[in-house]
Amino acid sequence: MALGTLVGLFLGFAQISLVTPVKKGAWLTTHFFRNAPWLVLLFYCLFLLPFQVTVLGLTFPIPDWIKATFGLSLPVMANVSEIVRGALQSIPTTQWESAASLAFTRRQTLWMIILPQCIKRMLPPWMNLYEILTMATVLTSIVGVNEMMSLTRQALSAENRPGLLLAFYSYVLFWFFLYCYPIARWTVRLEARYAVNI
Amino acid sequence: MPATNAEPIVVVRDVHKSFGPVEVLKGVSLEVAKGGVACIIGPSGSGKSTLLRCINGLVPIDQGSIRVGEFDVHTLKTDAEKIALRKEVSIVFQQYNLFPHKTALENVMMAPIHVLKEGKDEVRLRAAALLKRVGLSAKADAYPGELSGGQQQRVAIARSLAMRPEVMLFDEVTGALDPETVKEVLNTIKALAQDGMTCILVTHEMRFAREIADQVYFTDGGVIVESGPPAQLFDHPTKERTRAFLSEIL
């Protein structure tokens, strides 16, 4: 999520760039990854990335979970990019104009004037995305990464007692809720903090 | 009033500007002396605001020339050049356009710190002095959303002054205000003009224009129909169009 957010932020900036190739490139990247199914991207990364890399004679294996993280960060990046673009464009152009008239550079305007006003608008969709991503981590079980779902299934098959099914899956749901809820609360707090009479 | 025979600091020559098929400025020329006050009046859509935006390089012109101090505005290409210009020429907008996430004081401090790269402590003192000058010391820590329109506009004026500009442009700064608060903003501008600041105002406040201006320009349909000292233009307009406009408004 952090990786996807960071890259997505810059991709979002690039989407409002004045340099046409940058803008077009960012647009294409965003829409390509946003409109691709997460599972396909996951498979893609798992089979396309090498099993190991050799740097200066040393061989490092790339574990599946890293590939899976990378695979999931691609759609996150694309979605964040759109969240950022939407928020940036929702700020009245008069803010850009007034910053320009005070001799701010475009970069200064973006970082100091436009982006701080965007945070409040970006938080709810960002939180949505974060929860969707959390839910999507179970996808990685399909490509063989040990996450909660695959562990649960292993435990269930080891026990071979159908009666436990409900209890186990309830337990999983409970943990997901426990993981997501505090973050949801935290974003609500953040929203309140950035809500200064705008 | 300062002598009008001083060297002109703003020279606009035959400026043309089109937005798509619409020609907004059709050859506008004017001159403002250093320390002088020019008022531009005229009906909506006559290109007044566009002209101001051209003078500080926010809107590029198609034809003609604009000179402000040592800058040939129409030749400025890079952002760095435009930024150098905008340190000299500041504009105040009708809709104030304060930064809503910063307090009044921070709004005034931002540009000097980040653009002029001045020290924070020094800027804070200067910003506080500027807020005092526009009569808003008590509101330094208020956010724009907590201020009235007139107060916001005065903060916007202080924010522009913080850049120590040579020329101030006012784009219908009282247009969005109620009659009572108009006065507080106009008094602020008047004090500025009396201190020798070069001002170009687009305004609908005729009485104010008459009182403050050295030269009044009446624009309509993208051209300057008539210009002259306020007494002459308001009391003895020579053009039929000017007379019609003034009789509507006065």
Tab-separated table of C-alpha atoms in Angstrom:
chain	number	residue	atom	x	y	z
A	1	MET	CA	0.000	0.000	0.000
A	2	ALA	CA	2.792	2.398	0.919
A	3	LEU	CA	4.631	1.600	-2.295
A	4	GLY	CA	1.496	1.956	-4.395
A	5	THR	CA	0.541	5.213	-2.684
A	6	LEU	CA	3.953	6.759	-3.157
A	7	VAL	CA	4.283	5.841	-6.811
A	8	GLY	CA	0.609	6.633	-7.382
A	9	LEU	CA	1.052	10.109	-5.913
A	10	PHE	CA	3.712	10.987	-8.438
A	11	LEU	CA	1.774	9.336	-11.223
A	12	GLY	CA	-1.156	11.550	-10.239
A	13	PHE	CA	1.099	14.629	-10.414
A	14	ALA	CA	2.324	13.471	-13.792
A	15	GLN	CA	-1.251	13.264	-15.005
A	16	ILE	CA	-1.665	17.023	-14.602
A	17	SER	CA	1.804	17.766	-15.983
A	18	LEU	CA	2.093	20.505	-18.580
A	19	VAL	CA	4.543	18.368	-20.545
A	20	THR	CA	2.406	16.417	-22.949
A	21	PRO	CA	4.456	13.173	-23.164
A	22	VAL	CA	4.608	12.921	-19.371
A	23	LYS	CA	0.896	13.526	-19.127
A	24	LYS	CA	0.021	11.014	-21.826
A	25	GLY	CA	2.403	8.406	-20.419
A	26	ALA	CA	0.999	8.745	-16.920
A	27	TRP	CA	-2.528	8.570	-18.264
A	28	LEU	CA	-1.777	5.377	-20.169
A	29	THR	CA	-0.024	3.743	-17.210
A	30	THR	CA	-2.854	4.668	-14.895
A	31	HIS	CA	-5.576	3.385	-17.131
A	32	PHE	CA	-3.739	0.221	-18.075
A	33	PHE	CA	-3.285	-0.902	-14.495
A	34	ARG	CA	-6.586	0.433	-13.274
A	35	ASN	CA	-8.521	-1.533	-15.830
A	36	ALA	CA	-6.623	-4.788	-15.429
A	37	PRO	CA	-7.978	-7.477	-13.064
A	38	TRP	CA	-5.944	-7.674	-9.871
A	39	LEU	CA	-5.585	-11.429	-10.095
A	40	VAL	CA	-4.191	-11.268	-13.612
A	41	LEU	CA	-1.625	-8.679	-12.550
A	42	LEU	CA	-0.709	-10.906	-9.642
A	43	PHE	CA	-0.139	-13.930	-11.865
A	44	TYR	CA	1.711	-11.760	-14.309
A	45	CYS	CA	4.185	-10.558	-11.690
A	46	LEU	CA	4.649	-13.992	-10.225
A	47	PHE	CA	5.557	-15.632	-13.469
A	48	LEU	CA	7.283	-12.722	-15.144
A	49	LEU	CA	9.651	-11.671	-12.369
A	50	PRO	CA	12.737	-13.843	-11.963
A	51	PHE	CA	13.072	-16.274	-9.053
A	52	GLN	CA	16.371	-14.753	-8.104
A	53	VAL	CA	18.636	-11.871	-8.959
A	54	THR	CA	22.422	-11.921	-9.118
A	55	VAL	CA	24.205	-8.761	-8.050
A	56	LEU	CA	28.004	-8.661	-7.913
A	57	GLY	CA	28.224	-12.424	-7.855
A	58	LEU	CA	25.785	-12.724	-4.976
A	59	THR	CA	22.493	-14.390	-5.675
A	60	PHE	CA	19.402	-13.166	-3.920
A	61	PRO	CA	16.219	-15.155	-4.169
A	62	ILE	CA	13.031	-13.159	-4.641
A	63	PRO	CA	10.430	-14.734	-2.421
A	64	ASP	CA	6.878	-15.041	-3.694
A	65	TRP	CA	5.517	-12.611	-1.136
A	66	ILE	CA	7.664	-9.810	-2.516
A	67	LYS	CA	6.434	-10.505	-6.001
A	68	ALA	CA	2.878	-10.601	-4.731
A	69	THR	CA	3.383	-7.271	-2.953
A	70	PHE	CA	4.703	-5.800	-6.152
A	71	GLY	CA	1.830	-7.264	-8.120
A	72	LEU	CA	-0.780	-5.780	-5.800
A	73	SER	CA	0.943	-2.410	-5.639
A	74	LEU	CA	0.418	-1.920	-9.386
A	75	PRO	CA	-3.380	-1.577	-9.279
A	76	VAL	CA	-3.100	0.378	-6.024
A	77	MET	CA	-0.717	2.762	-7.742
A	78	ALA	CA	-3.121	3.269	-10.626
A	79	ASN	CA	-6.077	3.874	-8.316
A	80	VAL	CA	-4.143	6.288	-6.119
A	81	SER	CA	-3.073	8.102	-9.249
A	82	GLU	CA	-6.702	8.692	-10.145
A	83	ILE	CA	-7.585	9.740	-6.581
A	84	VAL	CA	-4.754	12.276	-6.638
A	85	ARG	CA	-5.644	13.595	-10.089
A	86	GLY	CA	-9.292	13.995	-9.160
A	87	ALA	CA	-8.454	15.829	-5.940
A	88	LEU	CA	-5.906	18.114	-7.584
A	89	GLN	CA	-8.344	19.070	-10.300
A	90	SER	CA	-11.110	19.740	-7.779
A	91	ILE	CA	-9.149	22.654	-6.315
A	92	PRO	CA	-10.329	25.887	-7.962
A	93	THR	CA	-7.937	27.123	-10.642
A	94	THR	CA	-7.991	30.502	-8.928
A	95	GLN	CA	-5.739	28.974	-6.270
A	96	TRP	CA	-3.151	28.229	-8.944
A	97	GLU	CA	-3.604	31.696	-10.363
A	98	SER	CA	-3.193	33.447	-7.056
A	99	ALA	CA	-0.108	31.371	-6.211
A	100	ALA	CA	1.370	32.181	-9.608
A	101	SER	CA	0.727	35.873	-9.079
A	102	LEU	CA	2.705	35.647	-5.828
A	103	ALA	CA	5.618	34.255	-7.840
A	104	PHE	CA	5.386	30.698	-6.530
A	105	THR	CA	6.793	28.104	-8.906
A	106	ARG	CA	4.501	25.381	-10.145
A	107	ARG	CA	6.186	22.822	-7.940
A	108	GLN	CA	5.913	25.007	-4.836
A	109	THR	CA	2.269	25.656	-5.625
A	110	LEU	CA	1.578	21.952	-5.916
A	111	TRP	CA	3.310	20.939	-2.680
A	112	MET	CA	2.530	23.874	-0.432
A	113	ILE	CA	-0.804	25.161	-1.617
A	114	ILE	CA	-2.730	22.622	-3.658
A	115	LEU	CA	-1.793	19.291	-2.079
A	116	PRO	CA	-2.512	20.282	1.547
A	117	GLN	CA	-6.025	21.236	0.464
A	118	CYS	CA	-6.390	17.881	-1.282
A	119	ILE	CA	-5.633	15.692	1.714
A	120	LYS	CA	-9.120	15.942	3.118
A	121	ARG	CA	-10.618	15.035	-0.233
A	122	MET	CA	-8.243	12.154	-0.829
A	123	LEU	CA	-8.578	10.422	2.529
A	124	PRO	CA	-11.967	8.700	2.121
A	125	PRO	CA	-11.238	7.153	-1.284
A	126	TRP	CA	-7.739	6.272	-0.106
A	127	MET	CA	-9.165	4.450	2.904
A	128	ASN	CA	-11.566	2.612	0.636
A	129	LEU	CA	-8.718	1.480	-1.493
A	130	TYR	CA	-6.755	0.382	1.534
A	131	GLU	CA	-9.566	-1.832	2.737
A	132	ILE	CA	-10.086	-3.255	-0.708
A	133	LEU	CA	-6.402	-4.061	-0.844
A	134	THR	CA	-6.515	-5.736	2.531
A	135	MET	CA	-9.373	-7.890	1.323
A	136	ALA	CA	-7.469	-8.591	-1.857
A	137	THR	CA	-4.524	-10.061	0.015
A	138	VAL	CA	-6.442	-13.324	0.116
A	139	LEU	CA	-5.930	-13.436	-3.644
A	140	THR	CA	-2.282	-14.129	-3.051
A	141	SER	CA	-3.221	-17.509	-1.604
A	142	ILE	CA	-4.123	-18.549	-5.111
A	143	VAL	CA	-0.596	-17.915	-6.282
A	144	GLY	CA	0.875	-19.786	-3.360
A	145	VAL	CA	1.751	-17.115	-0.825
A	146	ASN	CA	1.048	-18.017	2.771
A	147	GLU	CA	-1.557	-15.558	3.883
A	148	MET	CA	-4.404	-15.877	6.279
A	149	MET	CA	-6.791	-17.637	3.931
A	150	SER	CA	-4.395	-20.358	2.830
A	151	LEU	CA	-3.315	-20.957	6.415
A	152	THR	CA	-6.925	-21.320	7.436
A	153	ARG	CA	-7.566	-23.793	4.670
A	154	GLN	CA	-4.505	-25.805	5.642
A	155	ALA	CA	-5.610	-25.899	9.233
A	156	LEU	CA	-9.090	-26.959	8.229
A	157	SER	CA	-7.926	-29.769	5.996
A	158	ALA	CA	-5.529	-30.967	8.675
A	159	GLU	CA	-8.309	-31.169	11.186
A	160	ASN	CA	-10.826	-32.537	8.721
A	161	ARG	CA	-13.763	-31.516	10.891
A	162	PRO	CA	-16.538	-29.747	8.908
A	163	GLY	CA	-18.034	-28.391	12.115
A	164	LEU	CA	-15.099	-26.037	12.538
A	165	LEU	CA	-15.649	-24.381	9.167
A	166	LEU	CA	-17.902	-21.623	10.415
A	167	ALA	CA	-15.797	-20.932	13.462
A	168	PHE	CA	-12.561	-20.715	11.490
A	169	TYR	CA	-13.892	-18.395	8.835
A	170	SER	CA	-15.574	-16.215	11.442
A	171	TYR	CA	-12.232	-16.009	13.149
A	172	VAL	CA	-10.633	-14.853	9.887
A	173	LEU	CA	-13.316	-12.234	9.340
A	174	PHE	CA	-12.805	-11.025	12.873
A	175	TRP	CA	-9.086	-10.523	12.298
A	176	PHE	CA	-9.656	-8.629	9.073
A	177	PHE	CA	-12.073	-6.363	10.875
A	178	LEU	CA	-9.623	-5.884	13.701
A	179	TYR	CA	-6.944	-4.907	11.215
A	180	CYS	CA	-9.052	-2.518	9.178
A	181	TYR	CA	-11.204	-0.817	11.778
A	182	PRO	CA	-8.433	1.089	13.607
A	183	ILE	CA	-7.179	2.377	10.272
A	184	ALA	CA	-10.657	3.527	9.396
A	185	ARG	CA	-10.880	5.366	12.717
A	186	TRP	CA	-7.480	6.873	12.117
A	187	THR	CA	-8.487	8.276	8.721
A	188	VAL	CA	-11.600	9.808	10.256
A	189	ARG	CA	-9.350	11.557	12.761
A	190	LEU	CA	-7.072	12.738	9.965
A	191	GLU	CA	-10.024	14.066	8.014
A	192	ALA	CA	-11.098	16.103	11.019
A	193	ARG	CA	-7.597	17.440	11.411
A	194	TYR	CA	-7.356	18.672	7.855
A	195	ALA	CA	-10.843	20.123	7.838
A	196	VAL	CA	-10.050	23.777	8.415
A	197	ASN	CA	-13.092	25.671	7.243
A	198	ILE	CA	-12.567	24.986	3.597
B	1	MET	CA	-1.256	63.201	-5.859
B	2	PRO	CA	2.189	62.367	-7.205
B	3	ALA	CA	3.335	64.161	-10.303
B	4	THR	CA	2.038	62.476	-13.436
B	5	ASN	CA	4.968	63.599	-15.516
B	6	ALA	CA	7.196	61.079	-13.747
B	7	GLU	CA	8.649	58.305	-15.875
B	8	PRO	CA	6.040	55.682	-16.778
B	9	ILE	CA	6.532	52.374	-14.976
B	10	VAL	CA	3.823	50.514	-16.892
B	11	VAL	CA	3.573	50.958	-20.650
B	12	VAL	CA	0.967	48.977	-22.579
B	13	ARG	CA	1.075	49.344	-26.369
B	14	ASP	CA	-1.537	48.099	-28.813
B	15	VAL	CA	-2.228	44.846	-26.978
B	16	HIS	CA	-4.377	42.218	-28.680
B	17	LYS	CA	-5.630	39.055	-27.026
B	18	SER	CA	-8.068	36.415	-28.219
B	19	PHE	CA	-9.568	33.478	-26.381
B	20	GLY	CA	-10.432	31.104	-29.183
B	21	PRO	CA	-12.521	33.008	-31.726
B	22	VAL	CA	-13.326	35.819	-29.287
B	23	GLU	CA	-11.043	38.815	-29.440
B	24	VAL	CA	-11.118	40.239	-25.930
B	25	LEU	CA	-8.533	42.991	-26.329
B	26	LYS	CA	-8.416	44.786	-29.668
B	27	GLY	CA	-5.444	47.056	-29.396
B	28	VAL	CA	-5.288	48.565	-25.937
B	29	SER	CA	-2.680	51.130	-24.935
B	30	LEU	CA	-2.101	52.850	-21.634
B	31	GLU	CA	0.643	54.327	-19.514
B	32	VAL	CA	0.975	54.636	-15.776
B	33	ALA	CA	3.578	56.820	-14.120
B	34	LYS	CA	5.546	55.635	-11.134
B	35	GLY	CA	3.438	56.366	-8.091
B	36	GLY	CA	0.438	57.046	-10.283
B	37	VAL	CA	-3.033	55.599	-9.972
B	38	ALA	CA	-4.962	54.465	-13.022
B	39	CYS	CA	-8.556	53.311	-12.905
B	40	ILE	CA	-10.091	51.208	-15.621
B	41	ILE	CA	-13.860	51.343	-15.824
B	42	GLY	CA	-16.308	49.849	-18.240
B	43	PRO	CA	-19.063	47.275	-18.643
B	44	SER	CA	-18.522	43.593	-17.843
B	45	GLY	CA	-16.822	41.596	-20.541
B	46	SER	CA	-14.969	44.574	-21.937
B	47	GLY	CA	-11.588	42.951	-21.257
B	48	LYS	CA	-10.630	44.849	-18.112
B	49	SER	CA	-9.666	41.834	-16.030
B	50	THR	CA	-7.862	40.227	-18.938
B	51	LEU	CA	-5.782	43.359	-19.351
B	52	LEU	CA	-4.644	43.194	-15.719
B	53	ARG	CA	-3.773	39.516	-16.074
B	54	CYS	CA	-1.729	40.366	-19.153
B	55	ILE	CA	0.226	43.007	-17.240
B	56	ASN	CA	1.590	40.493	-14.728
B	57	GLY	CA	2.040	37.763	-17.298
B	58	LEU	CA	-0.752	35.440	-16.136
B	59	VAL	CA	-2.259	35.656	-19.609
B	60	PRO	CA	0.078	35.750	-22.632
B	61	ILE	CA	-0.742	38.356	-25.256
B	62	ASP	CA	-1.066	37.762	-28.995
B	63	GLN	CA	0.217	41.081	-30.274
B	64	GLY	CA	1.582	44.368	-28.991
B	65	SER	CA	3.914	45.058	-26.110
B	66	ILE	CA	3.788	45.468	-22.365
B	67	ARG	CA	6.604	46.948	-20.371
B	68	VAL	CA	6.667	46.995	-16.582
B	69	GLY	CA	9.745	48.593	-15.033
B	70	GLU	CA	12.625	46.800	-16.667
B	71	PHE	CA	10.589	43.832	-17.850
B	72	ASP	CA	9.262	43.390	-21.359
B	73	VAL	CA	6.348	41.260	-20.285
B	74	HIS	CA	5.409	40.048	-23.776
B	75	THR	CA	8.878	38.560	-24.306
B	76	LEU	CA	9.027	36.599	-21.050
B	77	LYS	CA	9.031	32.916	-21.859
B	78	THR	CA	10.364	30.855	-18.985
B	79	ASP	CA	8.731	30.464	-15.610
B	80	ALA	CA	11.805	31.947	-13.957
B	81	GLU	CA	11.397	35.164	-15.966
B	82	LYS	CA	7.715	35.415	-15.149
B	83	ILE	CA	8.447	34.817	-11.484
B	84	ALA	CA	10.954	37.675	-11.508
B	85	LEU	CA	8.247	39.911	-12.981
B	86	ARG	CA	5.653	38.871	-10.434
B	87	LYS	CA	7.920	39.884	-7.582
B	88	GLU	CA	7.500	43.430	-8.920
B	89	VAL	CA	3.850	43.336	-9.909
B	90	SER	CA	1.250	41.879	-7.591
B	91	ILE	CA	-2.432	41.363	-8.256
B	92	VAL	CA	-5.383	41.248	-5.879
B	93	PHE	CA	-8.409	39.359	-7.140
B	94	GLN	CA	-12.125	39.905	-6.850
B	95	GLN	CA	-12.559	36.567	-5.076
B	96	TYR	CA	-9.618	37.145	-2.654
B	97	ASN	CA	-8.214	33.635	-3.371
B	98	LEU	CA	-6.559	33.289	0.016
B	99	PHE	CA	-5.074	29.915	0.807
B	100	PRO	CA	-7.831	28.338	2.924
B	101	HIS	CA	-5.554	25.959	4.819
B	102	LYS	CA	-3.376	28.742	6.229
B	103	THR	CA	-4.130	31.419	8.819
B	104	ALA	CA	-4.217	35.083	7.848
B	105	LEU	CA	-0.690	35.583	9.123
B	106	GLU	CA	0.603	32.480	7.362
B	107	ASN	CA	-1.036	33.615	4.129
B	108	VAL	CA	0.959	36.815	4.318
B	109	MET	CA	4.165	35.039	5.338
B	110	MET	CA	4.193	32.268	2.773
B	111	ALA	CA	5.433	34.044	-0.318
B	112	PRO	CA	8.236	36.041	1.356
B	113	ILE	CA	9.554	32.887	3.019
B	114	HIS	CA	9.335	30.524	0.085
B	115	VAL	CA	9.719	32.875	-2.859
B	116	LEU	CA	11.920	35.687	-1.539
B	117	LYS	CA	13.723	33.222	0.791
B	118	GLU	CA	13.694	35.631	3.697
B	119	GLY	CA	14.185	34.591	7.304
B	120	LYS	CA	11.092	33.387	9.131
B	121	ASP	CA	11.414	35.639	12.178
B	122	GLU	CA	11.925	38.762	10.134
B	123	VAL	CA	9.015	37.872	7.849
B	124	ARG	CA	6.763	37.250	10.829
B	125	LEU	CA	7.416	40.755	12.112
B	126	ARG	CA	6.867	42.272	8.705
B	127	ALA	CA	3.668	40.258	8.142
B	128	ALA	CA	2.319	41.316	11.521
B	129	ALA	CA	3.078	44.934	10.628
B	130	LEU	CA	1.279	44.544	7.300
B	131	LEU	CA	-1.789	43.059	8.971
B	132	LYS	CA	-1.738	45.987	11.350
B	133	ARG	CA	-1.560	48.341	8.395
B	134	VAL	CA	-4.727	46.816	6.925
B	135	GLY	CA	-6.313	46.875	10.386
B	136	LEU	CA	-6.403	43.141	11.045
B	137	SER	CA	-3.900	42.536	13.823
B	138	ALA	CA	-6.590	40.865	15.894
B	139	LYS	CA	-7.332	38.325	13.155
B	140	ALA	CA	-3.790	37.123	12.526
B	141	ASP	CA	-4.522	33.571	13.646
B	142	ALA	CA	-7.918	33.245	11.996
B	143	TYR	CA	-8.405	31.053	8.951
B	144	PRO	CA	-9.856	32.671	5.818
B	145	GLY	CA	-13.113	30.775	6.357
B	146	GLU	CA	-13.564	32.579	9.657
B	147	LEU	CA	-13.146	36.039	8.157
B	148	SER	CA	-15.677	38.277	6.443
B	149	GLY	CA	-15.277	39.114	2.761
B	150	GLY	CA	-13.829	42.528	3.489
B	151	GLN	CA	-11.386	41.105	5.995
B	152	GLN	CA	-10.289	38.410	3.565
B	153	GLN	CA	-9.737	41.008	0.907
B	154	ARG	CA	-7.593	43.086	3.229
B	155	VAL	CA	-5.537	40.012	4.090
B	156	ALA	CA	-5.135	39.464	0.344
B	157	ILE	CA	-3.855	43.028	-0.022
B	158	ALA	CA	-1.402	42.493	2.847
B	159	ARG	CA	-0.308	39.243	1.225
B	160	SER	CA	0.470	41.051	-2.009
B	161	LEU	CA	2.264	43.870	-0.208
B	162	ALA	CA	4.473	41.349	1.564
B	163	MET	CA	6.231	40.794	-1.763
B	164	ARG	CA	7.238	44.475	-1.794
B	165	PRO	CA	5.881	45.013	-5.294
B	166	GLU	CA	6.482	48.148	-7.324
B	167	VAL	CA	3.047	47.977	-8.898
B	168	MET	CA	-0.236	46.729	-7.466
B	169	LEU	CA	-3.085	45.559	-9.664
B	170	PHE	CA	-6.597	45.432	-8.212
B	171	ASP	CA	-9.137	43.409	-10.125
B	172	GLU	CA	-12.600	44.511	-9.008
B	173	VAL	CA	-11.525	43.935	-5.444
B	174	THR	CA	-14.772	45.233	-4.016
B	175	GLY	CA	-16.971	43.432	-6.508
B	176	ALA	CA	-17.922	40.639	-4.131
B	177	LEU	CA	-18.389	42.777	-1.030
B	178	ASP	CA	-21.376	44.375	0.619
B	179	PRO	CA	-21.505	48.193	0.591
B	180	GLU	CA	-20.360	48.592	4.149
B	181	THR	CA	-17.229	46.490	3.844
B	182	VAL	CA	-16.397	48.064	0.496
B	183	LYS	CA	-15.366	51.149	2.385
B	184	GLU	CA	-12.799	49.423	4.591
B	185	VAL	CA	-11.114	47.912	1.558
B	186	LEU	CA	-11.180	51.151	-0.412
B	187	ASN	CA	-9.660	53.030	2.502
B	188	THR	CA	-6.852	50.506	2.576
B	189	ILE	CA	-6.176	51.049	-1.117
B	190	LYS	CA	-6.392	54.792	-0.744
B	191	ALA	CA	-3.791	54.746	2.015
B	192	LEU	CA	-1.542	52.698	-0.244
B	193	ALA	CA	-1.913	55.128	-3.128
B	194	GLN	CA	-1.153	58.040	-0.836
B	195	ASP	CA	2.035	56.272	0.219
B	196	GLY	CA	3.137	56.421	-3.403
B	197	MET	CA	2.350	52.887	-4.554
B	198	THR	CA	1.697	52.595	-8.268
B	199	CYS	CA	-1.814	51.186	-8.604
B	200	ILE	CA	-3.933	50.037	-11.503
B	201	LEU	CA	-7.512	49.366	-10.518
B	202	VAL	CA	-10.341	47.788	-12.374
B	203	THR	CA	-13.354	49.056	-10.542
B	204	HIS	CA	-17.045	49.784	-10.597
B	205	GLU	CA	-16.739	52.261	-7.748
B	206	MET	CA	-17.018	55.468	-9.758
B	207	ARG	CA	-16.895	57.810	-6.828
B	208	PHE	CA	-13.748	56.122	-5.605
B	209	ALA	CA	-12.178	56.244	-9.076
B	210	ARG	CA	-12.868	59.952	-9.282
B	211	GLU	CA	-11.320	60.533	-5.886
B	212	ILE	CA	-8.190	58.438	-6.250
B	213	ALA	CA	-7.238	58.227	-9.924
B	214	ASP	CA	-4.790	60.361	-11.871
B	215	GLN	CA	-6.087	58.903	-15.092
B	216	VAL	CA	-9.316	57.052	-15.837
B	217	TYR	CA	-9.738	54.704	-18.790
B	218	PHE	CA	-13.153	53.744	-20.082
B	219	THR	CA	-13.093	50.435	-21.947
B	220	ASP	CA	-15.776	48.786	-23.990
B	221	GLY	CA	-15.673	45.939	-26.465
B	222	GLY	CA	-11.927	45.388	-26.067
B	223	VAL	CA	-10.811	48.935	-26.788
B	224	ILE	CA	-10.237	52.033	-24.708
B	225	VAL	CA	-13.052	54.310	-25.761
B	226	GLU	CA	-11.913	57.321	-23.832
B	227	SER	CA	-9.382	58.297	-21.223
B	228	GLY	CA	-8.457	61.326	-19.226
B	229	PRO	CA	-8.167	62.815	-15.768
B	230	PRO	CA	-11.237	61.903	-13.678
B	231	ALA	CA	-12.707	65.403	-13.646
B	232	GLN	CA	-12.683	65.540	-17.411
B	233	LEU	CA	-13.868	61.993	-18.074
B	234	PHE	CA	-16.657	61.990	-15.537
B	235	ASP	CA	-17.891	65.545	-16.008
B	236	HIS	CA	-17.233	66.174	-19.682
B	237	PRO	CA	-17.045	62.874	-21.521
B	238	THR	CA	-16.542	63.455	-25.219
B	239	LYS	CA	-17.739	60.103	-26.551
B	240	GLU	CA	-21.365	59.108	-26.760
B	241	ARG	CA	-20.623	55.594	-25.454
B	242	THR	CA	-18.921	56.962	-22.343
B	243	ARG	CA	-21.809	59.280	-21.662
B	244	ALA	CA	-24.281	56.417	-22.010
B	245	PHE	CA	-22.310	54.215	-19.624
B	246	LEU	CA	-21.883	56.928	-17.018
B	247	SER	CA	-25.524	57.918	-17.093
B	248	GLU	CA	-26.469	54.291	-16.512
B	249	ILE	CA	-24.195	53.930	-13.538
B	250	LEU	CA	-24.160	57.294	-11.773
